[in-house]
Coordinates of N, CA and C in Angstrom, one line a residue:
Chain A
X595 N -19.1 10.4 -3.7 CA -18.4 9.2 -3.2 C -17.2 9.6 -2.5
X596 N -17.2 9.6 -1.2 CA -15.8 9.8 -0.8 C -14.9 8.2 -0.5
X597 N -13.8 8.9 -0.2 CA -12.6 7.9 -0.3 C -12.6 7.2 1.4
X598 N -11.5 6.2 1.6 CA -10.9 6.4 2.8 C -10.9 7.6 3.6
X599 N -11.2 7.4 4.7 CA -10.6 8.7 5.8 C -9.9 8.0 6.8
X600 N -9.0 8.7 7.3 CA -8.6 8.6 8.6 C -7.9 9.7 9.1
X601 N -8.1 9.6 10.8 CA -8.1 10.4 11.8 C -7.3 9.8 13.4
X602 N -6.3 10.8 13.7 CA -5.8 11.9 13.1 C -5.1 11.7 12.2
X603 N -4.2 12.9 11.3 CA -3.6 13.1 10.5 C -2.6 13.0 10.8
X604 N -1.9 13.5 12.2 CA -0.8 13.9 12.1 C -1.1 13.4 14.0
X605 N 0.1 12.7 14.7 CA -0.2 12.9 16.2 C 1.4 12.3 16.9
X606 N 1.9 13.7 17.5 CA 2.9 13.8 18.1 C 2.6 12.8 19.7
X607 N 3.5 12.4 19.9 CA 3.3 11.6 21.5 C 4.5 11.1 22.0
X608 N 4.9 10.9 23.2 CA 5.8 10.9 24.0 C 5.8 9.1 24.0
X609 N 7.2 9.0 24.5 CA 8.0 7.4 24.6 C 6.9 6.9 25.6
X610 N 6.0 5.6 25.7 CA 5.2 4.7 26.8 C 4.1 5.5 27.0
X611 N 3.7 6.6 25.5 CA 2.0 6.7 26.3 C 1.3 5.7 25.0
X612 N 0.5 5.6 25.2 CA -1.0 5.0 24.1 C -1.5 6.0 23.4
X613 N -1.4 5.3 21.8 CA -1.9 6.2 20.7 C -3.2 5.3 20.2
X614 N -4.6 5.8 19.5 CA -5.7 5.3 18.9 C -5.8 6.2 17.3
X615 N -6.0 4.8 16.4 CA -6.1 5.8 15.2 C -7.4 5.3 14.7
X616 N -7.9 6.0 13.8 CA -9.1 5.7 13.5 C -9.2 5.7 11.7
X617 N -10.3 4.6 11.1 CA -10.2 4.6 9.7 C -11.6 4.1 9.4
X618 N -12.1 5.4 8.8 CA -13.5 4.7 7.6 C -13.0 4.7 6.4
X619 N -13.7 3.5 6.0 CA -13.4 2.9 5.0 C -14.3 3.3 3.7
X620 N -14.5 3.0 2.7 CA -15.6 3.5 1.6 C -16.4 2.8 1.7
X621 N -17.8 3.8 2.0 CA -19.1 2.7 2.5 C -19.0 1.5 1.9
X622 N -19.5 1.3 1.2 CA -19.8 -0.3 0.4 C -18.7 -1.4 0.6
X623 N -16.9 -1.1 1.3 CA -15.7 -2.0 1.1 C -16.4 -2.7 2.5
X624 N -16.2 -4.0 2.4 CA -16.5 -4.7 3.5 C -15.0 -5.3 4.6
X625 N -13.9 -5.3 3.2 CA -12.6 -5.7 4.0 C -11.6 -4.2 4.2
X626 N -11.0 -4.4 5.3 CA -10.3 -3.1 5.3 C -9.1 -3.6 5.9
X627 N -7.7 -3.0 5.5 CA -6.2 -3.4 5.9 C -5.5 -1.9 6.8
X628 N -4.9 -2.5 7.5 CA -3.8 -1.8 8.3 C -2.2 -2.0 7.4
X629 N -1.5 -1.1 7.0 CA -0.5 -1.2 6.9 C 0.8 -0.2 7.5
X630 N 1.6 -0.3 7.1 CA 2.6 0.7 8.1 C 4.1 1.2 7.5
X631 N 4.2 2.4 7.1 CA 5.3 2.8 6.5 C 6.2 3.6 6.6
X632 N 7.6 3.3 6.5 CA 8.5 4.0 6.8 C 9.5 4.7 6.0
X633 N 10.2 5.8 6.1 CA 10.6 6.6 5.1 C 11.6 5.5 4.2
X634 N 11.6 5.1 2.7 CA 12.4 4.8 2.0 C 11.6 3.8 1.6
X635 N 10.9 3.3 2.8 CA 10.4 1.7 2.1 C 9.0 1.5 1.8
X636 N 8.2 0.5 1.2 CA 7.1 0.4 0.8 C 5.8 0.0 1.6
X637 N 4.8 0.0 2.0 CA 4.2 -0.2 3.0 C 4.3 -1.8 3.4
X638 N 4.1 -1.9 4.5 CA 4.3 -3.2 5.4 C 2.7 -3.7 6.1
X639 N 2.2 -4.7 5.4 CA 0.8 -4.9 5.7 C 0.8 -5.3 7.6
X640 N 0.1 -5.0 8.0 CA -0.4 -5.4 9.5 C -1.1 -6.4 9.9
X641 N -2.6 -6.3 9.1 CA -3.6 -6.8 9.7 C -4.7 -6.7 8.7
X642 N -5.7 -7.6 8.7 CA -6.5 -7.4 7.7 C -8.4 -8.1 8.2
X643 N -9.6 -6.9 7.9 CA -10.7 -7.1 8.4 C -11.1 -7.6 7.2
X644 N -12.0 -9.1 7.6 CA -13.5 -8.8 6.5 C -14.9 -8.6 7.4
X645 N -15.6 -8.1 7.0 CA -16.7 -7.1 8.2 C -16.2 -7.2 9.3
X646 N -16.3 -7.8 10.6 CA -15.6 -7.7 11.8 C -14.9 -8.3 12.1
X647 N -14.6 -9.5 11.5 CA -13.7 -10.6 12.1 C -12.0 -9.8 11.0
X648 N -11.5 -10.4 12.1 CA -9.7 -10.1 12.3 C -9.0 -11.4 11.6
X649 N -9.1 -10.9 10.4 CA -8.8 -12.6 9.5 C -7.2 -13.4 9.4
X650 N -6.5 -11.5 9.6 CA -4.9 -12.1 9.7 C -4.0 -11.2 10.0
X651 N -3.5 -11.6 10.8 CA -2.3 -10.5 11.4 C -1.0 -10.8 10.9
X652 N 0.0 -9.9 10.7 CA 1.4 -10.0 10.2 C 2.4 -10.4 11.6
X653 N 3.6 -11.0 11.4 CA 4.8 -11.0 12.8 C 4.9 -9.4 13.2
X654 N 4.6 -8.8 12.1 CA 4.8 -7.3 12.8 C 4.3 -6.7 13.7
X655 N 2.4 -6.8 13.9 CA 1.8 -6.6 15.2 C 2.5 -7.2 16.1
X656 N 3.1 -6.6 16.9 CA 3.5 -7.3 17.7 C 2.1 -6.8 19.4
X657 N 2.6 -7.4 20.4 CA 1.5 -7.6 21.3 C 0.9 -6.1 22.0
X658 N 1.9 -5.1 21.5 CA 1.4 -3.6 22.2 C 0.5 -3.0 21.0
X659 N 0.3 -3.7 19.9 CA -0.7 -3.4 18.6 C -1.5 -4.0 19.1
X660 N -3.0 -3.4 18.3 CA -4.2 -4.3 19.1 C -5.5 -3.2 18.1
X661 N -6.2 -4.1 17.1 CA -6.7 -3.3 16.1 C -8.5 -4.0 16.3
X662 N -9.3 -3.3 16.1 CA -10.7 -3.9 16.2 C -11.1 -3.0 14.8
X663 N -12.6 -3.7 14.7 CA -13.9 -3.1 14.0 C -15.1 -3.3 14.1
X664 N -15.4 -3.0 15.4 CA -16.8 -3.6 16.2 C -17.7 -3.4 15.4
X665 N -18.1 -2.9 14.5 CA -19.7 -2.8 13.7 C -19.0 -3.3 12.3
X666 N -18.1 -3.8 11.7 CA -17.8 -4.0 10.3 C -18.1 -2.8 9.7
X667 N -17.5 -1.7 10.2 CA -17.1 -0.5 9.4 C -16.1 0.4 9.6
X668 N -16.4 1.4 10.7 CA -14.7 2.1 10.7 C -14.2 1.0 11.6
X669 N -12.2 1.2 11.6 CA -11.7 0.2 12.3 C -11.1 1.3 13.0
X670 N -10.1 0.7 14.6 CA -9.3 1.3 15.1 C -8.2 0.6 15.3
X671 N -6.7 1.3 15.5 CA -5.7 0.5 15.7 C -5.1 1.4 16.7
X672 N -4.7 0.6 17.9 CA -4.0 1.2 19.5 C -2.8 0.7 19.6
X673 N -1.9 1.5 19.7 CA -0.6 1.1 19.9 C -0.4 1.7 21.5
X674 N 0.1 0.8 22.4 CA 0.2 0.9 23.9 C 1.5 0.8 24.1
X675 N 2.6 1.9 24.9 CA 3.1 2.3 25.4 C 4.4 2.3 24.1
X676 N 3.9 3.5 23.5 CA 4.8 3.7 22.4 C 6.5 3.3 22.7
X677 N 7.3 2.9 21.4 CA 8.6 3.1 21.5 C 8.7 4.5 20.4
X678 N 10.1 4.6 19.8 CA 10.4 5.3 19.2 C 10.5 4.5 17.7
X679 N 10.7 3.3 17.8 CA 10.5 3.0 16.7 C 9.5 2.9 15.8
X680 N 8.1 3.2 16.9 CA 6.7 2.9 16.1 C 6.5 3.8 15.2
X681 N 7.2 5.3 14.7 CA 7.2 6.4 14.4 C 6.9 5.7 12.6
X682 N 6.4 6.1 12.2 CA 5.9 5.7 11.0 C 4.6 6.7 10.7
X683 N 4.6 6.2 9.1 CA 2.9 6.4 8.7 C 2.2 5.0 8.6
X684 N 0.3 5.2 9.0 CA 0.3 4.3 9.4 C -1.4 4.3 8.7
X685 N -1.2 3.4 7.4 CA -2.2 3.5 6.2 C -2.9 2.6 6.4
X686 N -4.7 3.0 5.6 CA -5.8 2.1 6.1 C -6.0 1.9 4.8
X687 N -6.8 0.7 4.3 CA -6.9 0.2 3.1 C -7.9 -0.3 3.1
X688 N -8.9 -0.2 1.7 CA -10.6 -1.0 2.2 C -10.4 -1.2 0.5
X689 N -11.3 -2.6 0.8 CA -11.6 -3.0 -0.8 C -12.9 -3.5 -0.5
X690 N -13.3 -4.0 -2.1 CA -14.6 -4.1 -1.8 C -14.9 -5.9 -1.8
X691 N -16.5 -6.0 -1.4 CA -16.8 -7.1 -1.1 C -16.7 -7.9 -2.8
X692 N -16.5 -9.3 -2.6 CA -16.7 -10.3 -4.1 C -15.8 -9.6 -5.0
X693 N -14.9 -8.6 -5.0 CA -13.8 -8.3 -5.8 C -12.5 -9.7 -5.8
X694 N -12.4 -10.7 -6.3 CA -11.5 -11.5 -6.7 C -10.1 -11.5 -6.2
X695 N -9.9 -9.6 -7.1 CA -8.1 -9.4 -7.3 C -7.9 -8.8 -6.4
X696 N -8.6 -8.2 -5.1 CA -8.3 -7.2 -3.9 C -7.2 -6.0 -4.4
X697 N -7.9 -5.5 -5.3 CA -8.0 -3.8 -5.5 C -7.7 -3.1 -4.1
X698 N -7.3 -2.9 -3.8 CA -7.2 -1.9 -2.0 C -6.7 -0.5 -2.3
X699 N -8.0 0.4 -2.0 CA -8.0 2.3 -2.1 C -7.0 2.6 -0.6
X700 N -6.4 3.0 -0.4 CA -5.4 4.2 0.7 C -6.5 5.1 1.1
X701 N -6.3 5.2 2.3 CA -6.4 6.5 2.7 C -5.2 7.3 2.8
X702 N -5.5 8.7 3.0 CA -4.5 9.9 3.3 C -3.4 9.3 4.5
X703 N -3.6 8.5 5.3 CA -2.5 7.9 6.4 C -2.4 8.6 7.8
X704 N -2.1 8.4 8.9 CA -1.8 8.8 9.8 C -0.1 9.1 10.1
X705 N 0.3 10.1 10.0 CA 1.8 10.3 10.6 C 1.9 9.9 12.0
X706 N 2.7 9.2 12.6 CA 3.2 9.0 14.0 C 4.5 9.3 14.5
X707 N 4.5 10.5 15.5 CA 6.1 10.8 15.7 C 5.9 10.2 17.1
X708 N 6.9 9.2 17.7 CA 6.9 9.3 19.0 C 8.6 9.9 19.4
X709 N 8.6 10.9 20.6 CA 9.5 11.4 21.1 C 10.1 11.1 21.9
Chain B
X1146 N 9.3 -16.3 2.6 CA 9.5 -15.4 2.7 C 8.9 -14.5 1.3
X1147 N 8.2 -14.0 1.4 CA 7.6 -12.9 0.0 C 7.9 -11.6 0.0
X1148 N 9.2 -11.9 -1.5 CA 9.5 -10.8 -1.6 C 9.6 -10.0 -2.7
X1149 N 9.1 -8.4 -2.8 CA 9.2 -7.9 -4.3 C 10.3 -7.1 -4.3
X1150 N 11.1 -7.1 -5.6 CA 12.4 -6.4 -5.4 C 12.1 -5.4 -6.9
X1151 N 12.2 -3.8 -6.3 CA 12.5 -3.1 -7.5 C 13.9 -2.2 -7.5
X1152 N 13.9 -1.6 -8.6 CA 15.0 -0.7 -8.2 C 14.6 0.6 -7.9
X1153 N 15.7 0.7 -7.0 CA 15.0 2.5 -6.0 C 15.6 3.9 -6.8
X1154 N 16.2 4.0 -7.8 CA 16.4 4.9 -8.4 C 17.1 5.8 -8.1
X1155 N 17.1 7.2 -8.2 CA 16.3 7.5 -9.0 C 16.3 7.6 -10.7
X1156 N 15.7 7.1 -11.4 CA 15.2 6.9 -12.6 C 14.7 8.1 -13.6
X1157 N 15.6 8.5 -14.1 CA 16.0 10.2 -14.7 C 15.0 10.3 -15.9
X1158 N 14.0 10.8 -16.7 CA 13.1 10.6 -18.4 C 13.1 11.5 -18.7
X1159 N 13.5 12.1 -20.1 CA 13.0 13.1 -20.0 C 11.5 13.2 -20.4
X1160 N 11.1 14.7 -20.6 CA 9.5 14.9 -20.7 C 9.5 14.2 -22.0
X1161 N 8.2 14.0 -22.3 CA 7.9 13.0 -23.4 C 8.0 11.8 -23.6
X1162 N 9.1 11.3 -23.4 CA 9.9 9.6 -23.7 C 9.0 8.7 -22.5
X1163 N 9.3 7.6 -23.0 CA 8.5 6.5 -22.3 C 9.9 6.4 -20.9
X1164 N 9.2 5.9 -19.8 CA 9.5 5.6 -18.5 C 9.0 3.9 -18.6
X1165 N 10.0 3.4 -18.4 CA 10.1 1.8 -17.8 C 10.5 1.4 -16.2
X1166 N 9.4 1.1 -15.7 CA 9.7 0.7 -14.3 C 9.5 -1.0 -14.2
X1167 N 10.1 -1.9 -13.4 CA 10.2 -3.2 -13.4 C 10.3 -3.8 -12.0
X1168 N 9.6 -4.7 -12.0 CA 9.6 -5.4 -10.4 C 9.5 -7.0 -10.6
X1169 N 10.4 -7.6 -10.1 CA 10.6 -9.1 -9.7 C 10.0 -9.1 -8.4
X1170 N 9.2 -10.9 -8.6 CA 8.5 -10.9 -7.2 C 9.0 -12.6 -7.3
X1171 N 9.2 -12.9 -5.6 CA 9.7 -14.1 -5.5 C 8.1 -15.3 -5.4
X1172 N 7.0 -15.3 -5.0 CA 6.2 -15.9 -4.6 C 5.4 -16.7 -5.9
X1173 N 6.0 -17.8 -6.3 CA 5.4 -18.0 -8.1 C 3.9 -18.1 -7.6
X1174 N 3.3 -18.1 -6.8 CA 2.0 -18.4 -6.2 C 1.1 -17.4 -6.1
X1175 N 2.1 -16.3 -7.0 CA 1.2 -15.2 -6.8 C 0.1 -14.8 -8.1
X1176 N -0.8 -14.3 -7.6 CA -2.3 -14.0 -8.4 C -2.4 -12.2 -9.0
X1177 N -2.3 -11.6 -8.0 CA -2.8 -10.5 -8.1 C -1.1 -9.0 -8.2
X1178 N -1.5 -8.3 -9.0 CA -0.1 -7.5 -9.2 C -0.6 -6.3 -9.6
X1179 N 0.3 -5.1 -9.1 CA -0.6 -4.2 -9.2 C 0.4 -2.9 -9.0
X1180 N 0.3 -1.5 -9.6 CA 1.4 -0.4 -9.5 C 0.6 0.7 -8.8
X1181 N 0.7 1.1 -7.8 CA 0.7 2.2 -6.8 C 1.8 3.5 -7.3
X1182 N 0.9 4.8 -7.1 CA 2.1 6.4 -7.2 C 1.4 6.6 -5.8
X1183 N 3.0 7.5 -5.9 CA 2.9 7.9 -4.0 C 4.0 9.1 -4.1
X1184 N 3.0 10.0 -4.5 CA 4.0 11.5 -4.3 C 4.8 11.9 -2.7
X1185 N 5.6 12.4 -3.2 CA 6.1 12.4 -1.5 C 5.1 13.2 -0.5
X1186 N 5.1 12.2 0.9 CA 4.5 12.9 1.6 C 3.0 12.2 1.7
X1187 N 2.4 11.6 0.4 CA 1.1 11.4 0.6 C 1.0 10.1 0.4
X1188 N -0.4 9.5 0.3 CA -0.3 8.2 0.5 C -0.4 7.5 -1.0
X1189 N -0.1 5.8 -1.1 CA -0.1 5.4 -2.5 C -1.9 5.8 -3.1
X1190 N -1.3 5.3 -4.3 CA -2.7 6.0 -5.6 C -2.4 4.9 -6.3
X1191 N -3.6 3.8 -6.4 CA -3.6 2.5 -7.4 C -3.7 3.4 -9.0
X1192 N -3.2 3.0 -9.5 CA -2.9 3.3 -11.1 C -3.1 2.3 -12.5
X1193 N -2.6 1.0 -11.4 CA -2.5 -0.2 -12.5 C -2.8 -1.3 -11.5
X1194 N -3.6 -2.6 -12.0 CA -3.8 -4.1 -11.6 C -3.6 -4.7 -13.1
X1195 N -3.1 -6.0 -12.8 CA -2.8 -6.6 -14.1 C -2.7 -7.9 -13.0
X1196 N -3.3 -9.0 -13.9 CA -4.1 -10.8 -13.5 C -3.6 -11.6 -14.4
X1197 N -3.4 -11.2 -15.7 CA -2.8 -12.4 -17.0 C -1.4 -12.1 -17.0
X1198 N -1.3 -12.7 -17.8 CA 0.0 -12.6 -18.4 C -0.4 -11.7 -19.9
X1199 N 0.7 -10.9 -20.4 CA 0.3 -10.2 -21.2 C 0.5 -8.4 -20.8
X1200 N 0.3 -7.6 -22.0 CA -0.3 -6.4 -21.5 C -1.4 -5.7 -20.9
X1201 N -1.3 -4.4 -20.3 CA -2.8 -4.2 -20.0 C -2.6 -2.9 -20.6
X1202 N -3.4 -2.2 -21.3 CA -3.3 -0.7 -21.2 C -4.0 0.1 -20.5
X1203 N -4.5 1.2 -20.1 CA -5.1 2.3 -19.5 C -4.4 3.7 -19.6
X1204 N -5.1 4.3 -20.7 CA -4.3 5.4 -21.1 C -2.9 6.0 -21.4
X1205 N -2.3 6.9 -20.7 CA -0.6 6.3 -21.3 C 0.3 5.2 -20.3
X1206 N -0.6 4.7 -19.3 CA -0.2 3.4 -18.7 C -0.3 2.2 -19.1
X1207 N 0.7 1.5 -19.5 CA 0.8 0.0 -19.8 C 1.5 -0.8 -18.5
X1208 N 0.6 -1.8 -18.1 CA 1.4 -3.0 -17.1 C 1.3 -4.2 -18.4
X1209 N 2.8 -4.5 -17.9 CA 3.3 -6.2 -18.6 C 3.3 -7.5 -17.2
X1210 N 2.9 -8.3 -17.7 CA 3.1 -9.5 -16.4 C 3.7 -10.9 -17.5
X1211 N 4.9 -11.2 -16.5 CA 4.9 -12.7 -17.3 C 5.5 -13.0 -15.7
X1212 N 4.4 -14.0 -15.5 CA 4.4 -15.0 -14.6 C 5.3 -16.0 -14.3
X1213 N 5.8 -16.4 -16.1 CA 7.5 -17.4 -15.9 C 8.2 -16.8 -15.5
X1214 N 8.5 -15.3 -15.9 CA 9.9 -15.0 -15.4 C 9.8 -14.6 -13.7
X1215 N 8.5 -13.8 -13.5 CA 8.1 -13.8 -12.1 C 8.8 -12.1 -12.3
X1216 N 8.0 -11.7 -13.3 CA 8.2 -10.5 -13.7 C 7.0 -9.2 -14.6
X1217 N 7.0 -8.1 -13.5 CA 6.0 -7.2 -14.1 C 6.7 -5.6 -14.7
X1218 N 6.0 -5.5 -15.3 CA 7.1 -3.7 -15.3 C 5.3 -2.4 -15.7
X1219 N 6.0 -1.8 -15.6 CA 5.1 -0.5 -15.9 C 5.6 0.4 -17.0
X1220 N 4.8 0.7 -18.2 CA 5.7 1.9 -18.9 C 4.5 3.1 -19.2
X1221 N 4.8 4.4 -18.6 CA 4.1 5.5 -18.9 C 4.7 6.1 -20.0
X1222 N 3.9 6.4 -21.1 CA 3.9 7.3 -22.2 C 3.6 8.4 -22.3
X1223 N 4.7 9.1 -22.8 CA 4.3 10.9 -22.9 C 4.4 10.9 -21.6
X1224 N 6.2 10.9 -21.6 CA 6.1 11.3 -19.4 C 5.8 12.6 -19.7
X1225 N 5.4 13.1 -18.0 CA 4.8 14.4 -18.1 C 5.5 14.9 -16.6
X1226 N 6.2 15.9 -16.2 CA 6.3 16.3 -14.6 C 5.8 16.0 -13.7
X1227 N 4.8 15.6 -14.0 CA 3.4 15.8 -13.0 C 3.0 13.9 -12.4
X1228 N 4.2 12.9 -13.4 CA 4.2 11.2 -13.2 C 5.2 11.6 -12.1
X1229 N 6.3 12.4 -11.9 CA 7.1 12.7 -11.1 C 7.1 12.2 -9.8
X1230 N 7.6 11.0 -9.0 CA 6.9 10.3 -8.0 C 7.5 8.9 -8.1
X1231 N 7.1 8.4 -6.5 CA 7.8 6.9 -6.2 C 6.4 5.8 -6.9
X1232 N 6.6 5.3 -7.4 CA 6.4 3.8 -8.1 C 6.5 2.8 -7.0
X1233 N 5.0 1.8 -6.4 CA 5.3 0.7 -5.8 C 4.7 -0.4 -6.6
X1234 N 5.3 -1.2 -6.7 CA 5.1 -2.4 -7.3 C 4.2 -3.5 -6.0
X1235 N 3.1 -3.4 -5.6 CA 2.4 -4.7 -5.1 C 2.0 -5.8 -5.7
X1236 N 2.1 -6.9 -4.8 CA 1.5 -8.8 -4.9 C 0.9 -9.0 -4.2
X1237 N -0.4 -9.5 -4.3 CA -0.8 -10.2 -3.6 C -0.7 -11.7 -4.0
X1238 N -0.5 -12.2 -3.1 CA 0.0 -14.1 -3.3 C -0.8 -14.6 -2.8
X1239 N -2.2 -14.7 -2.1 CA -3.3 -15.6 -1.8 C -4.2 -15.7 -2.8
X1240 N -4.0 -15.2 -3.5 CA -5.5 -15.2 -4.9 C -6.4 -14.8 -3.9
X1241 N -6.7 -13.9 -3.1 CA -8.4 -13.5 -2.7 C -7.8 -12.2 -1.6
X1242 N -8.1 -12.2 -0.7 CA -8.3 -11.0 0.5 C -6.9 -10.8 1.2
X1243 N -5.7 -11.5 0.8 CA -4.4 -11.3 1.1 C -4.2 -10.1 1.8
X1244 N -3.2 -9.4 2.6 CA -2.4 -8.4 2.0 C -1.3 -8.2 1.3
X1245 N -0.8 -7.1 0.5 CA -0.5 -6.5 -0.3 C 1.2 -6.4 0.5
X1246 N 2.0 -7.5 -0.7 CA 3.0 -7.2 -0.4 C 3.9 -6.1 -1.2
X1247 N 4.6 -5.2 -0.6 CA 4.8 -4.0 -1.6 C 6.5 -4.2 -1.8
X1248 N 6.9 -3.6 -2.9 CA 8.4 -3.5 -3.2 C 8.5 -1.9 -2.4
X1249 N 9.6 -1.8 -2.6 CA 10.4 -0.1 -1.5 C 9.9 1.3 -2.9
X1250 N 10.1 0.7 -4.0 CA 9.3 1.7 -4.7 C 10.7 2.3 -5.6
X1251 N 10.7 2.9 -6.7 CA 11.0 3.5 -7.9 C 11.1 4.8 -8.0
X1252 N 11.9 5.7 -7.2 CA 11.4 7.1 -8.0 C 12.1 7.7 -9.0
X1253 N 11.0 8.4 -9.6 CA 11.0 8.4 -10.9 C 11.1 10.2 -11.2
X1254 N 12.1 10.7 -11.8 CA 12.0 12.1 -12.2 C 12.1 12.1 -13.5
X1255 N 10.5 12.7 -14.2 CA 10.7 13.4 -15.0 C 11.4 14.8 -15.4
X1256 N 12.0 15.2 -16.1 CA 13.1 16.5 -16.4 C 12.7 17.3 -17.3
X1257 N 12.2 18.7 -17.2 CA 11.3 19.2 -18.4 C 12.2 19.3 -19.1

């Protein structure tokens, strides 16, 4: 049984280019979450899938975020013309289907430096 | 506005003695509550969910929830070096597919 994954791990990038991150989720989770975290503080939810549909986004995406999951399994999230602020980690979350209490497993995260 | 407030520590135990960690959450509407570890560097690790009011145990983990006060805590037994790590206290407030509002997190040193 593996966990979450996501890819890359780690991705250095310059001020106004476009980054893509990528997250599989644990086969069987049907909903999966975007959240986003910054040194000191606790993650900050983004956005949240059940199979494909895009059920709810936070004030935080703002409009250079832009997250899909065309097949209701791995998801991607595109951040377009970086600032320096986007610099975070940037965590994918899958729970499973008919779970009540939304249990949500992490993945390992994506580091984001932008320069 | 939904908000969980814990304290950021750091939170000194020595090895053995119980460790009490505590989080207030403003949203009385909330359902689901739950303690995340998150060693530095890596990502959270669910540990505890707790739905009643009451205790829960799981090994030397206990979660408390009282819903009046709008208050959960966590106490690990037989700290060990190795619990050594930030503590996040999550809510979810929708009762179903929400996301997960998190407090800034608790860290916590154990001291052999």
């Amino acid at each position: 049984d593996t966990g979450v994954s996501q890819n890359p791990r780690h991705k250095i990038t310059k001020r106004g280019q476009n980054v893509t991150f990528r997250c599989d989720p644990i086969s069987e989770h049907n909903r999966l979450y975007w959240y986003r975290q910054t040194l000191g503080q606790g993650p900050e939810f983004l956005t949240y899938f059940q199979n494909e549909a895009q059920l709810e986004k936070s004030r935080l995406l703002s409009d250079r975020f832009s997250a899909e999951r065309p097949k209701g399994s791995f998801s991607t999230l595109e951040i377009q013309r970086t600032e320096q602020g986007d610099s975070a980690m940037y965590l994918c979350a899958s729970s499973p289907a008919g779970l009540a209490y939304n249990e949500q497993f992490f993945g390992p995260g994506t580091r984001l430096t932008v320069l | 506005q939904k908000e969980v407030e814990q304290n950021s520590g750091p939170l000194s135990v020595p090895e053995g003695a119980i460790a009490s960690l505590n989080c207030t959450y403003s949203d009385r509407g909330s359902q689901s509550f739950f303690w995340y570890r998150q060693y530095s560097g890596k990502s959270p690790e669910l540990i505890m969910s707790i739905y009643s009011n009451g205790d829960k145990e799981d090994g030397r983990f206990t979660a408390q929830l009282n819903k009046a006060s709008q208050y959960v805590s966590l106490l690990i037994r037989d700290s060990q070096p190795s619990d050594s790590a930030t503590y996040l206290c999550a809510v979810n407030s929708g009762g179903g597919a929400d996301g997960l509002t998190f407090g800034k997190g608790t860290h916590l040193i154990i001291q052999p």
